[in-house]
PDB file of C-alpha atoms in Angstrom:
ATOM      1  CA  MET A   7     -27.540  26.045  -2.631  1.00 78.00           C
ATOM      2  CA  ASP A   8     -25.692  26.190  -5.715  1.00 87.00           C
ATOM      3  CA  LEU A   9     -24.089  23.583  -8.135  1.00 91.00           C
ATOM      4  CA  VAL A  10     -20.727  24.004  -9.944  1.00 91.00           C
ATOM      5  CA  GLY A  11     -19.390  22.705 -13.072  1.00 89.00           C
ATOM      6  CA  HIS A  12     -15.875  22.964 -14.129  1.00 82.00           C
ATOM      7  CA  TRP A  13     -13.893  22.518 -17.633  1.00 87.00           C
ATOM      8  CA  GLY A  14     -10.565  22.520 -17.803  1.00 84.00           C
ATOM      9  CA  LEU A  15      -9.284  23.273 -21.083  1.00 78.00           C
ATOM     10  CA  LEU A  16      -5.488  22.833 -21.036  1.00 76.00           C
ATOM     11  CA  ILE A  17      -4.745  26.698 -20.809  1.00 78.00           C
ATOM     12  CA  PHE A  18      -8.010  27.840 -19.483  1.00 78.00           C
ATOM     13  CA  ARG A  19     -10.702  26.893 -17.415  1.00 82.00           C
ATOM     14  CA  ILE A  20     -14.643  27.200 -17.471  1.00 85.00           C
ATOM     15  CA  GLU A  21     -16.794  27.606 -14.469  1.00 88.00           C
ATOM     16  CA  THR A  22     -20.489  27.634 -14.039  1.00 87.00           C
ATOM     17  CA  THR A  23     -23.054  27.705 -11.509  1.00 90.00           C
ATOM     18  CA  GLU A  24     -26.334  26.615 -11.605  1.00 90.00           C
ATOM     19  CA  GLU A  25     -28.098  28.844  -8.722  1.00 89.00           C
ATOM     20  CA  GLY A  26     -30.794  27.409  -6.470  1.00 84.00           C
ATOM     21  CA  PRO A  27     -33.135  27.117  -5.235  1.00 87.00           C
ATOM     22  CA  PHE A  28     -34.263  24.006  -6.830  1.00 89.00           C
ATOM     23  CA  CYS A  29     -37.306  21.423  -6.011  1.00 89.00           C
ATOM     24  CA  ARG A  30     -35.954  18.193  -5.837  1.00 92.00           C
ATOM     25  CA  ASP A  31     -36.607  16.709  -9.164  1.00 93.00           C
ATOM     26  CA  CYS A  32     -34.759  19.525 -11.030  1.00 91.00           C
ATOM     27  CA  GLY A  33     -32.135  19.993  -8.127  1.00 92.00           C
ATOM     28  CA  LEU A  34     -31.224  16.191  -8.976  1.00 94.00           C
ATOM     29  CA  ALA A  35     -31.636  16.502 -12.986  1.00 94.00           C
ATOM     30  CA  THR A  36     -29.504  19.414 -12.623  1.00 93.00           C
ATOM     31  CA  TYR A  37     -26.591  17.934 -10.120  1.00 94.00           C
ATOM     32  CA  ARG A  38     -26.202  14.607 -12.778  1.00 95.00           C
ATOM     33  CA  GLU A  39     -26.328  16.625 -15.705  1.00 94.00           C
ATOM     34  CA  ILE A  40     -23.655  18.964 -14.378  1.00 94.00           C
ATOM     35  CA  THR A  41     -21.614  16.429 -13.125  1.00 94.00           C
ATOM     36  CA  ILE A  42     -21.456  14.055 -15.823  1.00 94.00           C
ATOM     37  CA  GLY A  43     -20.099  17.174 -17.943  1.00 93.00           C
ATOM     38  CA  SER A  44     -17.428  18.016 -15.124  1.00 93.00           C
ATOM     39  CA  ALA A  45     -16.574  14.248 -15.214  1.00 93.00           C
ATOM     40  CA  TRP A  46     -15.870  14.174 -19.229  1.00 93.00           C
ATOM     41  CA  PHE A  47     -14.221  17.786 -19.354  1.00 91.00           C
ATOM     42  CA  GLY A  48     -13.031  18.872 -15.730  1.00 90.00           C
ATOM     43  CA  TRP A  49      -9.536  16.789 -16.154  1.00 89.00           C
ATOM     44  CA  TRP A  50      -7.619  18.802 -18.726  1.00 87.00           C
ATOM     45  CA  GLY A  51      -5.170  20.895 -16.670  1.00 84.00           C
ATOM     46  CA  VAL A  52      -3.119  20.772 -13.349  1.00 82.00           C
ATOM     47  CA  GLN A  53      -5.056  23.201 -11.504  1.00 85.00           C
ATOM     48  CA  SER A  54      -8.415  21.974 -13.164  1.00 87.00           C
ATOM     49  CA  MET A  55      -7.886  18.729 -11.548  1.00 86.00           C
ATOM     50  CA  PHE A  56      -7.564  20.171  -8.429  1.00 89.00           C
ATOM     51  CA  TYR A  57     -10.699  22.379  -8.940  1.00 89.00           C
ATOM     52  CA  ASN A  58     -13.008  19.736 -10.233  1.00 90.00           C
ATOM     53  CA  LEU A  59     -12.244  17.450  -7.319  1.00 91.00           C
ATOM     54  CA  GLY A  60     -13.494  20.357  -5.265  1.00 91.00           C
ATOM     55  CA  GLY A  61     -16.367  21.227  -7.158  1.00 92.00           C
ATOM     56  CA  PHE A  62     -17.501  17.239  -6.914  1.00 94.00           C
ATOM     57  CA  VAL A  63     -17.073  17.528  -3.022  1.00 93.00           C
ATOM     58  CA  VAL A  64     -19.113  20.908  -2.903  1.00 93.00           C
ATOM     59  CA  ASN A  65     -22.050  19.215  -5.041  1.00 93.00           C
ATOM     60  CA  ALA A  66     -22.207  16.123  -3.478  1.00 94.00           C
ATOM     61  CA  ARG A  67     -22.680  17.854  -0.410  1.00 94.00           C
ATOM     62  CA  ASN A  68     -25.403  19.953  -1.878  1.00 93.00           C
ATOM     63  CA  ARG A  69     -26.913  16.724  -3.639  1.00 93.00           C
ATOM     64  CA  ARG A  70     -27.521  15.479  -0.182  1.00 93.00           C
ATOM     65  CA  ARG A  71     -29.716  18.274   1.045  1.00 93.00           C
ATOM     66  CA  ILE A  72     -31.494  18.436  -2.791  1.00 93.00           C
ATOM     67  CA  ALA A  73     -32.427  14.687  -2.317  1.00 93.00           C
ATOM     68  CA  ALA A  74     -33.920  15.256   1.395  1.00 92.00           C
ATOM     69  CA  LEU A  75     -36.818  17.585   0.010  1.00 91.00           C
ATOM     70  CA  PRO A  76     -40.207  16.411  -0.490  1.00 90.00           C
ATOM     71  CA  ALA A  77     -41.556  15.343  -3.794  1.00 86.00           C
ATOM     72  CA  PRO A  78     -42.260  18.344  -6.105  1.00 84.00           C
ATOM     73  CA  GLU A  79     -46.038  19.254  -6.571  1.00 78.00           C
ATOM     74  CA  THR A  80     -46.901  20.222 -10.221  1.00 72.00           C
ATOM     75  CA  ALA A  81     -48.565  23.567 -10.122  1.00 63.00           C
ATOM     76  CA  TRP A  82     -50.155  25.876 -12.882  1.00 64.00           C
ATOM     77  CA  GLY A  83     -49.401  23.303 -15.589  1.00 63.00           C
ATOM     78  CA  HIS A  84     -45.432  23.409 -14.735  1.00 74.00           C
ATOM     79  CA  ARG A  85     -44.001  20.265 -14.331  1.00 81.00           C
ATOM     80  CA  PRO A  86     -40.369  19.496 -12.761  1.00 84.00           C
ATOM     81  CA  MET A  87     -37.466  17.871 -14.769  1.00 88.00           C
ATOM     82  CA  ASP A  88     -37.258  14.578 -15.280  1.00 89.00           C
ATOM     83  CA  PRO A  89     -33.912  13.684 -12.906  1.00 90.00           C
ATOM     84  CA  GLY A  90     -33.151  10.747 -15.192  1.00 90.00           C
ATOM     85  CA  LYS A  91     -31.145   7.863 -14.344  1.00 92.00           C
ATOM     86  CA  PRO A  92     -29.212   8.058 -11.022  1.00 91.00           C
ATOM     87  CA  LEU A  93     -25.636   8.812 -12.018  1.00 90.00           C
ATOM     88  CA  PHE A  94     -23.643   6.105 -11.905  1.00 91.00           C
ATOM     89  CA  ARG A  95     -25.878   3.875 -14.088  1.00 92.00           C
ATOM     90  CA  ARG A  96     -25.151   6.404 -16.997  1.00 92.00           C
ATOM     91  CA  VAL A  97     -22.573   5.975 -19.656  1.00 92.00           C
ATOM     92  CA  GLY A  98     -20.890   9.083 -19.282  1.00 91.00           C
ATOM     93  CA  ALA A  99     -19.925   8.338 -15.847  1.00 92.00           C
ATOM     94  CA  LEU A 100     -16.970   6.752 -17.278  1.00 93.00           C
ATOM     95  CA  GLY A 101     -15.688  10.046 -17.351  1.00 92.00           C
ATOM     96  CA  PHE A 102     -14.696   9.537 -13.635  1.00 93.00           C
ATOM     97  CA  THR A 103     -12.242   6.960 -15.025  1.00 93.00           C
ATOM     98  CA  ILE A 104     -10.122   9.703 -17.058  1.00 91.00           C
ATOM     99  CA  PRO A 105      -7.454  10.349 -14.409  1.00 90.00           C
ATOM    100  CA  PHE A 106      -7.074   6.628 -13.531  1.00 92.00           C
ATOM    101  CA  LEU A 107      -6.795   5.987 -17.231  1.00 92.00           C
ATOM    102  CA  VAL A 108      -4.038   8.923 -17.661  1.00 89.00           C
ATOM    103  CA  ALA A 109      -2.002   8.003 -14.126  1.00 88.00           C
ATOM    104  CA  LEU A 110      -1.724   4.537 -15.655  1.00 88.00           C
ATOM    105  CA  GLY A 111      -0.815   5.723 -19.048  1.00 88.00           C
ATOM    106  CA  VAL A 112       2.349   8.088 -17.431  1.00 86.00           C
ATOM    107  CA  VAL A 113       3.360   4.688 -15.227  1.00 81.00           C
ATOM    108  CA  PHE A 114       3.398   2.515 -18.515  1.00 81.00           C
ATOM    109  CA  THR A 115       4.987   4.955 -20.735  1.00 82.00           C
ATOM    110  CA  ALA A 116       7.947   5.640 -17.636  1.00 77.00           C
ATOM    111  CA  TYR A 117       7.869   1.944 -17.340  1.00 74.00           C
ATOM    112  CA  LEU A 118       8.029   1.154 -21.418  1.00 76.00           C
ATOM    113  CA  GLY A 119      10.907   4.246 -21.807  1.00 75.00           C
ATOM    114  CA  ASP A 120      12.993   2.756 -19.122  1.00 71.00           C
ATOM    115  CA  GLN A 121      12.803  -1.019 -20.565  1.00 73.00           C
ATOM    116  CA  ILE A 122      13.481   1.013 -24.459  1.00 77.00           C
ATOM    117  CA  GLU A 123      16.677   2.447 -22.945  1.00 77.00           C
ATOM    118  CA  ILE A 124      17.974  -0.825 -21.026  1.00 75.00           C
ATOM    119  CA  GLU A 125      17.443  -2.360 -24.685  1.00 75.00           C
ATOM    120  CA  GLU A 126      18.958  -0.017 -26.835  1.00 80.00           C
ATOM    121  CA  SER A 127      21.931   0.465 -24.581  1.00 82.00           C
ATOM    122  CA  MET A 128      22.771  -3.210 -25.201  1.00 84.00           C
ATOM    123  CA  GLN A 129      22.117  -3.004 -28.817  1.00 85.00           C
ATOM    124  CA  ARG A 130      25.184  -0.224 -28.539  1.00 87.00           C
ATOM    125  CA  VAL A 131      27.261  -1.694 -26.778  1.00 89.00           C
ATOM    126  CA  THR A 132      30.599  -3.017 -28.252  1.00 90.00           C
ATOM    127  CA  ALA A 133      33.561  -5.222 -27.502  1.00 90.00           C
ATOM    128  CA  GLY A 134      35.881  -3.651 -24.874  1.00 92.00           C
ATOM    129  CA  GLN A 135      33.175  -1.869 -22.978  1.00 93.00           C
ATOM    130  CA  CYS A 136      31.522  -2.922 -20.086  1.00 93.00           C
ATOM    131  CA  VAL A 137      28.180  -3.532 -18.336  1.00 93.00           C
ATOM    132  CA  GLY A 138      25.908  -4.218 -15.438  1.00 90.00           C
ATOM    133  CA  GLN A 139      23.383  -5.915 -14.153  1.00 85.00           C
ATOM    134  CA  LEU A 140      19.716  -4.094 -13.405  1.00 77.00           C
ATOM    135  CA  THR A 141      16.911  -5.082 -11.288  1.00 73.00           C
ATOM    136  CA  VAL A 142      14.023  -3.891 -13.597  1.00 67.00           C
ATOM    137  CA  GLY A 143      10.095  -4.173 -13.285  1.00 63.00           C
ATOM    138  CA  TRP A 144       7.506  -2.395 -11.235  1.00 61.00           C
ATOM    139  CA  PHE A 145       5.397  -5.081 -11.025  1.00 62.00           C
ATOM    140  CA  ARG A 146       7.979  -8.264 -10.903  1.00 63.00           C
ATOM    141  CA  ASP A 147      11.845  -8.116 -10.969  1.00 67.00           C
ATOM    142  CA  GLU A 148      13.889  -9.151 -13.716  1.00 71.00           C
ATOM    143  CA  ILE A 149      17.483  -9.079 -13.904  1.00 75.00           C
ATOM    144  CA  ARG A 150      18.693  -6.705 -17.582  1.00 80.00           C
ATOM    145  CA  TRP A 151      21.876  -6.190 -18.490  1.00 85.00           C
ATOM    146  CA  GLN A 152      22.915  -2.641 -19.141  1.00 87.00           C
ATOM    147  CA  LYS A 153      25.875  -0.630 -20.948  1.00 89.00           C
ATOM    148  CA  VAL A 154      27.526   1.268 -17.898  1.00 89.00           C
ATOM    149  CA  ALA A 155      30.614   3.335 -17.547  1.00 90.00           C
ATOM    150  CA  CYS A 156      33.708   0.563 -16.559  1.00 90.00           C
ATOM    151  CA  SER A 157      34.483   2.976 -13.550  1.00 90.00           C
ATOM    152  CA  ASP A 158      30.759   2.758 -12.426  1.00 89.00           C
ATOM    153  CA  PRO A 159      30.809   0.163  -9.560  1.00 89.00           C
ATOM    154  CA  ALA A 160      27.729  -1.235 -11.140  1.00 87.00           C
ATOM    155  CA  ALA A 161      29.771  -2.691 -13.638  1.00 90.00           C
ATOM    156  CA  ALA A 162      29.812  -6.336 -13.704  1.00 89.00           C
ATOM    157  CA  GLY A 163      31.953  -7.642 -16.584  1.00 91.00           C
ATOM    158  CA  ARG A 164      33.231  -6.360 -19.958  1.00 93.00           C
ATOM    159  CA  VAL A 165      32.427  -7.267 -22.914  1.00 92.00           C
ATOM    160  CA  LEU A 166      34.884  -9.967 -25.014  1.00 92.00           C
ATOM    161  CA  ARG A 167      32.476 -10.370 -28.217  1.00 90.00           C
ATOM    162  CA  LYS A 168      29.218  -9.416 -29.599  1.00 89.00           C
ATOM    163  CA  VAL A 169      27.948 -11.939 -32.058  1.00 86.00           C
ATOM    164  CA  THR A 170      25.409 -10.352 -34.633  1.00 84.00           C
ATOM    165  CA  GLY A 171      22.791 -12.769 -36.218  1.00 77.00           C
ATOM    166  CA  THR A 172      20.644 -12.863 -39.300  1.00 69.00           C
ATOM    167  CA  ALA A 173      16.726 -13.449 -39.842  1.00 61.00           C
ATOM    168  CA  THR A 174      18.323 -16.753 -41.257  1.00 70.00           C
ATOM    169  CA  ASP A 175      21.251 -17.659 -39.421  1.00 73.00           C
ATOM    170  CA  PRO A 176      20.545 -16.234 -35.517  1.00 71.00           C
ATOM    171  CA  ALA A 177      23.041 -15.344 -33.093  1.00 74.00           C
ATOM    172  CA  ASP A 178      24.060 -18.316 -30.939  1.00 76.00           C
ATOM    173  CA  ALA A 179      25.327 -18.269 -27.575  1.00 73.00           C
ATOM    174  CA  LEU A 180      27.576 -21.184 -28.193  1.00 77.00           C
ATOM    175  CA  ASP A 181      29.596 -18.457 -29.840  1.00 76.00           C
ATOM    176  CA  CYS A 182      31.014 -17.625 -26.402  1.00 85.00           C
ATOM    177  CA  ALA A 183      31.697 -21.025 -25.611  1.00 80.00           C
ATOM    178  CA  GLY A 184      34.887 -20.969 -27.152  1.00 80.00           C
ATOM    179  CA  LEU A 185      36.125 -17.630 -24.857  1.00 85.00           C
ATOM    180  CA  PRO A 186      37.942 -19.162 -21.592  1.00 85.00           C
ATOM    181  CA  THR A 187      37.058 -15.883 -20.003  1.00 88.00           C
ATOM    182  CA  THR A 188      33.313 -15.883 -20.020  1.00 87.00           C
ATOM    183  CA  LEU A 189      31.447 -15.716 -17.210  1.00 88.00           C
ATOM    184  CA  PHE A 190      28.124 -14.442 -18.597  1.00 88.00           C
ATOM    185  CA  VAL A 191      26.421 -14.884 -22.157  1.00 87.00           C
ATOM    186  CA  HIS A 192      23.413 -12.245 -22.783  1.00 85.00           C
ATOM    187  CA  SER A 193      21.121 -13.289 -25.636  1.00 82.00           C
ATOM    188  CA  GLU A 194      18.685 -11.075 -27.361  1.00 79.00           C
ATOM    189  CA  ARG A 195      16.661 -12.043 -30.652  1.00 76.00           C
ATOM    190  CA  ASP A 196      19.260 -11.130 -32.705  1.00 82.00           C
ATOM    191  CA  PHE A 197      22.816 -10.502 -30.755  1.00 87.00           C
ATOM    192  CA  VAL A 198      24.527 -12.383 -28.366  1.00 88.00           C
ATOM    193  CA  VAL A 199      26.693 -10.622 -25.705  1.00 89.00           C
ATOM    194  CA  CYS A 200      29.822 -12.719 -24.283  1.00 91.00           C
ATOM    195  CA  ILE A 201      30.650 -11.054 -20.877  1.00 91.00           C
ATOM    196  CA  GLY A 202      34.063 -11.803 -19.183  1.00 92.00           C
ATOM    197  CA  PRO A 203      35.780 -10.145 -15.693  1.00 92.00           C
ATOM    198  CA  ARG A 204      35.792  -6.201 -15.693  1.00 86.00           C
ATOM    199  CA  ASN A 205      39.279  -5.889 -15.465  1.00 81.00           C
TER     200      ASN A 205
END
C-alpha cells in the first residue's frame, strides 16, 4: 500500500513514492504531507495535471484503507508519527484552488482581450469606414460597436464623422446632431462616432 506524490515543473516531472506498510498514524501523516506537496506543486504542466489527479485518486483509496487500521501501539520506545491536522484544515490545502484560479485567469484574460480589441478597433476607425454591432459579454450581454469591413454582412453603418475631444473639452454626442443622415451615435470617453447608412 504505497502513497505517491507528483511535482510538475513545466518541462519535467518529479514523482515520489512512499512505500508501506504503514501503521495508521504514520500512514495518515505521510498521506497528508505528500498530498499537500502535490496540491501546491503538481499542477505545473499539461501532463502533470493528469498525473496529479491520478495520484490523488490512488492516495485517497489507500488513505481509506490506512484510516481503517487499528490505533498503533508504542513498542520498544518507538512512537508513531503525529498525523497532525486533517488535510482540509491545513493552510496548505489552498493549493487545491490553484487549477481553478488558473482557469479563471485564462477566462478573464480572454474576455479582457476581446474587450480591448473591440475598443481599439473603434479608436482606429475613421470617416468612411464601416462599423457593426457586436454582442459581447460572457456573463451578461452588451452591445458594442466594432470596426468591420464594409463588405461584411455585420456592417450596420458607415462612419460619417469622428469627433475627438480633450480632457477640458470632451466630445459631445450633439456634434452628430447636425448630420441629417445620422442613424447611431457611439460615445467613448474621448471621442464620438457619428454613424450613418452603410450605402
